Amino acid sequence: MSVPGPVLPSEVDLTTSLAGVSLPNPVLTASGCAAAGRELDQFFDVADLGAVVTKSIMLDPRSGRPTPRMAETPSGMLNSIGLQGPGIDGFLASDLPWLLRRRARPVVSIAGSTLGEYAELARRLGNTPGVTAVEVNISCPNLENRGLVFACDRHQAARVISAVRRDTPRGVPVLAKLSPDVTNIVDIAESVVDAGADGLVMINTLLGISIDPETMRPVLGGVTGGLSGPAIRPVAVRCVWQVHQAMPDVPIVGVGGIRTGADALEFMLAGASAVQVGTVIFNDPSAPTRVLEELRVELAARSFKAAREAVGFAHRGDVPR
Amino acid sequence: MSVPGPVLPSEVDLTTSLAGVSLPNPVLTASGCAAAGRELDQFFDVADLGAVVTKSIMLDPRSGRPTPRMAETPSGMLNSIGLQGPGIDGFLASDLPWLLRRRARPVVSIAGSTLGEYAELARRLGNTPGVTAVEVNISCPNLENRGLVFACDRHQAARVISAVRRDTPRGVPVLAKLSPDVTNIVDIAESVVDAGADGLVMINTLLGISIDPETMRPVLGGVTGGLSGPAIRPVAVRCVWQVHQAMPDVPIVGVGGIRTGADALEFMLAGASAVQVGTVIFNDPSAPTRVLEELRVELAARSFKAAREAVGFAHRGDVPR
Amino acid sequence: MTSGPVQVTGRVLSLKRAGAYHHLTLVAEGVAERTHPGQFVALAVGDRNSPMLLRRAFSIYRARPSGAYGGSVEVVFAVHGAGTAWLSQLRQHDEVDVVGPLGHPFALPKQPVSCVLVGGGYGSAPLFGLADRLKERGCAVHMVLGAATGDRLFGALEAKRSARSVTVTTDDGSVGIEGLVTDPLPDLLGRTGSEVIYACGPMAMLRAVSAVSAEYGVWSQCAVEESMACGIGVCMTCVLPVVGDDGILRLTRSCVEGPVFGGDRVLWDAVGTVPEGTWGAPAGAGH
Amino acid sequence: MTSGPVQVTGRVLSLKRAGAYHHLTLVAEGVAERTHPGQFVALAVGDRNSPMLLRRAFSIYRARPSGAYGGSVEVVFAVHGAGTAWLSQLRQHDEVDVVGPLGHPFALPKQPVSCVLVGGGYGSAPLFGLADRLKERGCAVHMVLGAATGDRLFGALEAKRSARSVTVTTDDGSVGIEGLVTDPLPDLLGRTGSEVIYACGPMAMLRAVSAVSAEYGVWSQCAVEESMACGIGVCMTCVLPVVGDDGILRLTRSCVEGPVFGGDRVLWDAVGTVPEGTWGAPAGAGH
Ligand SMILES: Cc1cc2nc3c(=O)[nH]c(=O)nc-3n(C[C@H](O)[C@H](O)[C@H](O)COP(=O)(O)OP(=O)(O)OC[C@H]3O[C@@H](n4cnc5c(N)ncnc54)[C@H](O)[C@@H]3O)c2cc1C
Ligand SMILES: Cc1cc2nc3c(=O)[nH]c(=O)nc-3n(C[C@H](O)[C@H](O)[C@H](O)COP(=O)(O)OP(=O)(O)OC[C@H]3O[C@@H](n4cnc5c(N)ncnc54)[C@H](O)[C@@H]3O)c2cc1C
Ligand SMILES: Cc1cc2nc3c(=O)[nH]c(=O)nc-3n(C[C@H](O)[C@H](O)[C@H](O)COP(=O)(O)O)c2cc1C
Ligand SMILES: Cc1cc2nc3c(=O)[nH]c(=O)nc-3n(C[C@H](O)[C@H](O)[C@H](O)COP(=O)(O)O)c2cc1C
Ligand code: FES
Ligand code: FES
C-alpha cells in the first residue's frame, strides 16, 4: 500500500480499469436503477460517473409485468419490473446517442430469453460504436430450458457468455452479471470466466416475496421479486470476497446496497475494482456522485493515494488487526 | 376461510399442530437466539410459547469461534458464534430438565460435523423423555466431505435426516432446518422429506461478510457469518411460499426476520404452520410473547377464528385482490 | 419559470392538523418557483440510515416562491403507514430531503371556459393552486369536494373563497350531500356548461369521473396515485396502461408522464394488468 | 433489593453535555431499585422499525430508586457510531426502551479495606456508585481517573467529593499528570496500603491494571466492554477467555458472568482468540 501519511481527498487518483478499459473513477450506476441516464442528468452530470450502466435491454420492446411492481422491505425493496423497455432498436436510436452526446461512458446491459437473443443483441451492439462495455444480465428465465434462470446453471451461464463474447468486438469488455441465488457463486464465476467473460458484476437481486397484509396475497403482480438495497449488502460483499479470493485477477464490479462512500470502499476492500449504486438512487437521486465524493474522502482518510490500491486490500493477511 | 364477521382477539384459537404434535400456539423461539430459555424467562413465562427451540447442541462441548462474533448490518446482523455450547451431556443434565420443570415444550436443535455425530445425538435424545421435537440444523460443514455444508447438497442433507429419523422415537417429529443459500430450495426440501423429515424449518441465516472500516479486515473473527433479521424476511417468506406451493401437506415452521405479529402472519399466509422469533429477541427480549399477542390481534382483525385457517391462505387464487 | 426538479434539504416551518390530515409547510429553496399545479414532491422519510428507502410522493398544495423564510411548499397528508407516521412526528426546524417539483402538471385550457374541479379526500389539495391559475385565465371554477367522512374533507372552507360554487359530498352524509363525489357532476356540468373536469383522488373516483366526462363529452384531466419507488422516472414501478398521442397503448410511467393524464387516455379497468395489445406485451398475455 | 433485570419504556428526563460526553437521565421504573454498582443497561436505539437491531450497553452511572418523576437511571456516553448518535439527539420526554440492570456487579470486600478505583474515559461513570457503597462499609476510597485528553475525563470534580484522594492523568498532559492511568498505581497502592483495585475502561487499560495488581499482589475487579448483541445472555457474542472457579478456561459471556471479572481470571492477551486448552476448543486450535 501507499506509504502512510496525510493524503488530501483532492489528491486521490480515482481512475480505475474495468477489464482493460480505463474509467475516470470507479462509481457506476446499477442496471435498472438509472434508466439510460437522462433523468439523473437533472441532478448531476452523468459524465462525472465512471460509467452509466443502462437498464437491461432486450431484442424487442417489452411491456414488463403487471403492477404492483414494488414493495418496500426493511432496508430494502422488492421489484418485479419484468424488463420493461423499448427493445434494442429504440435504445440504439435514442438512448445510446444521448449518452454519447453527453460524453457519458455507456455500459450497455443486455438480457434475453434464449441463447439466440443474447447473440443477436451482441451482434447489434458490436456494430455500434461508443459502447464502453457490455454487461450481460443472465438472471433471466431461459425459455428453452423450462424457464430456469441462466445465471443459476454453470453451463447455461457459460453458453450465454461465450455467445456474447464471440460477437462483441475485442476492445469492448464483456461483463457477466451474476445472481446470488446459487449454492456456489465461485463455481458459476469460474464457468463464465472460462467462457470468456472479461469481468464479473456481483450481485443481482435475491429472490423474495412480500405478502400484503390487507389483500393477504403477494404484493407484487409477479408474485416473486428481486430484493435489493442495504439489506443485501453483506451477501453482496461476501460474493465479491469469495470470488476475488478464488480468482484474484478477474475484475469485479461490486453492487448491492451501496449507500455511502464507506459502503463503496467496503466492496473495493473485498476485491471490487468498481462499484455500482442502485436502489439507493431512489432514496437519493444524487447518490452516485455523493458516493463518489465520499469514497474519495474515505480513501484519503486511510492514506490511499489511488483507488486501485484499495482493491482486495482486506484479503492481505499482513494487515494488523 | 371462516365466515367474515367480528372476531375478538381473545376468541381466536391459536392451537397449531407441528407435524402431529399439538402446540398451544404457533410462536416459537429460533435456535441460537434464546439459549435454552432460562434467560428469557426473566422477561416472560417461557411456557407461554408454542415451544422453546434450543441453541443447536453438538455431541461434545464446543468453544465456538474467536470474537468478534457479530456485526450489525442494515436491519440485520451477522453472527459467527460457531455453535458454542456444553455438548449433549451438559444439555441433558441441566438445560432440558429446567425446561421441563418450567413446563415449557422443548424443541431440541442438534448439529453435527459428521453423519455419525447426528445419529449419536438422535440416539441420546431418543432415550430422553420430554422432547417435543428434534430440529436438525444441517447448516454445518461436513468434515467428511471437504467441509461442504450438509444443507447445500440434497444427498448429504437426506442422509443426515434419515439417520436422525431412524433413531428418533415415532411420536417425536424430526424437523429439518434448511439453508437459503442454495440454487433450488424446493429440491432440498423434497429430498429431506423423502428421507423422513416430518416438517421443515425455513430459513437459517444467509452467508455474509462485513468489513471493518477501521481495520480494513473482515469484522468477524470467522470472516464469514450468518445474516439474520428483518433484512432477510422477504427471502424467508419466498422459501416458505415456494416449498408450500410444491408440497402443501408438509408442515413448515417459518423463521427469518419476524419482528411483529403482522410479520408472523405473513409467514403463515405463505404456508407456515408455526413461526420462530430470532434476532429480534436481541432488540426486544419480550418479542416472542409480544409477537404472539400481536398475531392474535392480526388474526382477529381478518376474521380468522383459528390460526390454522391462515396457513397458506395467500396461495388461494379465489381471494379477491 | 425555471423547469425540472431540484433536490434540496427542506426545513419544517410548520406542521398542523387539518381534520384527519396533517398540513406540512417546508422551506425548500428552488422548488416553488418551478411548480405548476398538479405536480408533486417526493420526500425522503427517516434519517440517513432509514430502513425506508423509498420516497413518499405528495401533491403540492401551495407553493410560495418567496416568503419570510425563503421559498416554501406545502403538502397535506394522511397517516397511512410508517413513512407518513414518521412525517407526522416532525417538529419545527427538522430537516426533510425534498425532490421536486415532479411530474406533468394539469394542462390548462386556452379559452376562458368553465371548469369543474373534483377532489376526493386529500386529493383536493392540488386543486387550489389550479383554481388560481384558471381564474387568472378567466375561467369560472366550480369545485366538488368529497370524502368518506367529514373529517376527511380537505379545504371545504377555502374552496368557498376559491371557487364560484362549491359542492360537498360525504359517503356517510355527515357533511354536505350524502353520496359519492361523482353524483352531483351531471347536474353541475349541465348547470355551468363546463367544458373541462379536473380531478384528483383515489383511482376508483378517477375512473368514475372519466366515465362521467366521456358520457357528457367533456375533457378530463386526472391526477393519479400509483405506487412510486423513485418518482423521477428511473425505476418503472409506477406504470399504468395509457394510450399515447400516437394511439399506442403503453405501460406509461405516472411519475414523469403523469401524474396528470387525460381521463380518456387511461384504461382504468385494466390498471394492474398488462392488457392485450399493450406495446411489448408478450403474445397472448392477458393479466 | 429485588434482583433480575426488567424491560421498561424509559423517558428522557434530561440530556446534557459533559465534556466530550453526553449525560443521559432516564425515568425508568424498577431499574434503579435493582441496581448494584458495575451493572449496565441495554438501550434500544431508534424507533420500532429501527434498522439498528442491537441494543447498546452503558454502565449505570447513577441509579435513584425514587425521585420527583419516579425511579431514574443515568448513563454517560460518547458518540461513537449511529446508535450513540441517535441517543445524542434525544429530547426531553422522548421514549427509550430500557433493559436492566444487567450483569454481575463489582464484588465488595468483606472488610473495611482501602480501595483504589481506576476509571478510563467514561469508564469512571460506574465508580461513583461503587465508591458510595465502599464508604458505607468503611472502606477508604482513592480514585485514579485518566483519559486521552482533558475533555474526555469524566467526573474529576465529583471524584473530589467522593474519594479520599484523587489522581488525574491525561495522555497529553492537558489536565493532571501526563501519562497513563496505570502510571501512578504502584505509588498509590504503596501509600494507601490498598488491597483491592476496581477498574473500568478500555481493554488495554484493564489488562495493564491487572498486570499491576498481579505484581503488587492485590485483588482486582475489572469491568470489561465486549461487543454485545443481546446483553442478556442468549446470543453468545460477548465472550472472552476467563478461568472459572473450577480452574477451567472457558469462553465466558461477559454480559451475564461479567461485565465485572477478577482481573487475574481473564486471559487479557488472548481476547479475540480461542486459546489452546479452552473448554471445547477444537483439538489443535490456536487462534
Ligand atoms: C403523485 C402522488 C401524489 C400523492 N399525493 C398525496 C397527498 O397529497 N397526500 C397524501 O396523504 N398522500 C398522497 N399520496 C400517497 C402517498 O404517497 C402515500 O400515502 C404514502 O406514500 C404512504 O407512505 P407510508 O409510508 O405511510 O405507507 P406505506 O404503506 O408504509 O408505504 C410503503 C410504500 O408504498 C408506497 N405507497 C403506499 N401507499 C401509496 C399510495 N397511496 N400511493 C403511492 N404510493 C404508496 C409508499 O410510497 C412506500 O414506498 C400521493 C401519491 C402519489 C403517487
Ligand atoms: C458493559 C458495557 C458497558 C458500556 N458502558 C459504556 C458507557 O458507560 N459509556 C459509553 O459511552 N459506552 C459504553 N459502552 C460502549 C457502548 O456500548 C458503545 O459505544 C456503543 O454500543 C456504540 O454504539 P454505536 O451505535 O454508537 O456504534 P456502532 O459502531 O455503530 O455500533 C455497532 C455495533 O457494535 C457495538 N459496539 C460498538 N462499539 C462497542 C463497544 N465499545 N463496546 C461494546 N459494543 C460496541 C454496538 O453495540 C452495536 O451493536 C459499554 C459497553 C459495554 C459492553
Ligand atoms: C427497480 C430495479 C430494477 C432493476 N433492473 C435491473 C435490470 O434491468 N438488469 C439488471 O441486471 N439488474 C437490474 N436490477 C438489479 C440492480 O442492478 C442491482 O444488481 C441490485 O438491485 C442490487 O444493487 P442495489 O442494492 O444497489 O440496488 C434492478 C434493480 C431494481 C431495484
Ligand atoms: C446469534 C445467532 C445464533 C444462531 N444460532 C443458531 C443455531 O445454533 N442453530 C440454528 O439452527 N440456527 C441458529 N441461528 C439462526 C436462527 O435460528 C434463524 O434461523 C435465523 O437467525 C433467521 O431468523 P431471524 O432473522 O429471526 O434471526 C442463529 C442466529 C443468530 C442470530
Ligand atoms: S416512480 Fe420510478 S419511474 Fe415512476
Ligand atoms: S451479549 Fe448476548 S450473550 Fe452476552
XYZ file of N, CA and C and ligand atoms in Angstrom, chain D residues 227-238 253-256, ligand 6:
52
model
N -18.218 -6.381 22.596
C -19.397 -6.199 21.738
C -20.489 -7.160 22.166
N -21.664 -6.617 22.358
C -22.787 -7.422 22.833
C -23.970 -7.280 21.895
N -24.530 -8.395 21.474
C -25.723 -8.308 20.635
C -26.985 -8.253 21.489
N -27.032 -9.037 22.577
C -28.280 -9.121 23.351
C -28.172 -8.526 24.744
N -27.024 -8.646 25.380
C -26.839 -8.120 26.729
C -27.463 -8.964 27.820
N -28.244 -9.989 27.451
C -28.970 -10.755 28.469
C -28.558 -12.221 28.540
N -27.576 -12.595 27.729
C -27.043 -13.949 27.879
C -27.528 -14.983 26.884
N -28.274 -14.563 25.853
C -28.811 -15.574 24.937
C -28.055 -15.742 23.622
N -27.142 -14.823 23.289
C -26.594 -14.872 21.923
C -25.163 -15.397 21.808
N -24.399 -15.359 22.868
C -23.012 -15.838 22.874
C -22.061 -14.992 22.027
N -22.330 -13.724 21.846
C -21.392 -12.908 21.068
C -20.319 -12.269 21.945
N -20.588 -12.123 23.227
C -19.802 -11.234 24.094
C -18.739 -11.951 24.894
N -19.454 -15.587 28.799
C -20.285 -14.432 28.414
C -20.027 -13.245 29.341
N -19.607 -12.157 28.773
C -19.317 -11.007 29.629
C -20.583 -10.269 30.033
N -21.709 -10.538 29.381
C -22.928 -9.801 29.754
C -23.571 -10.352 31.013
N -23.501 -11.664 31.221
C -24.132 -12.211 32.417
C -23.116 -12.647 33.459
S -24.463 -10.218 24.702
Fe -25.645 -11.918 24.165
S -24.810 -13.490 25.423
Fe -23.775 -11.711 26.051
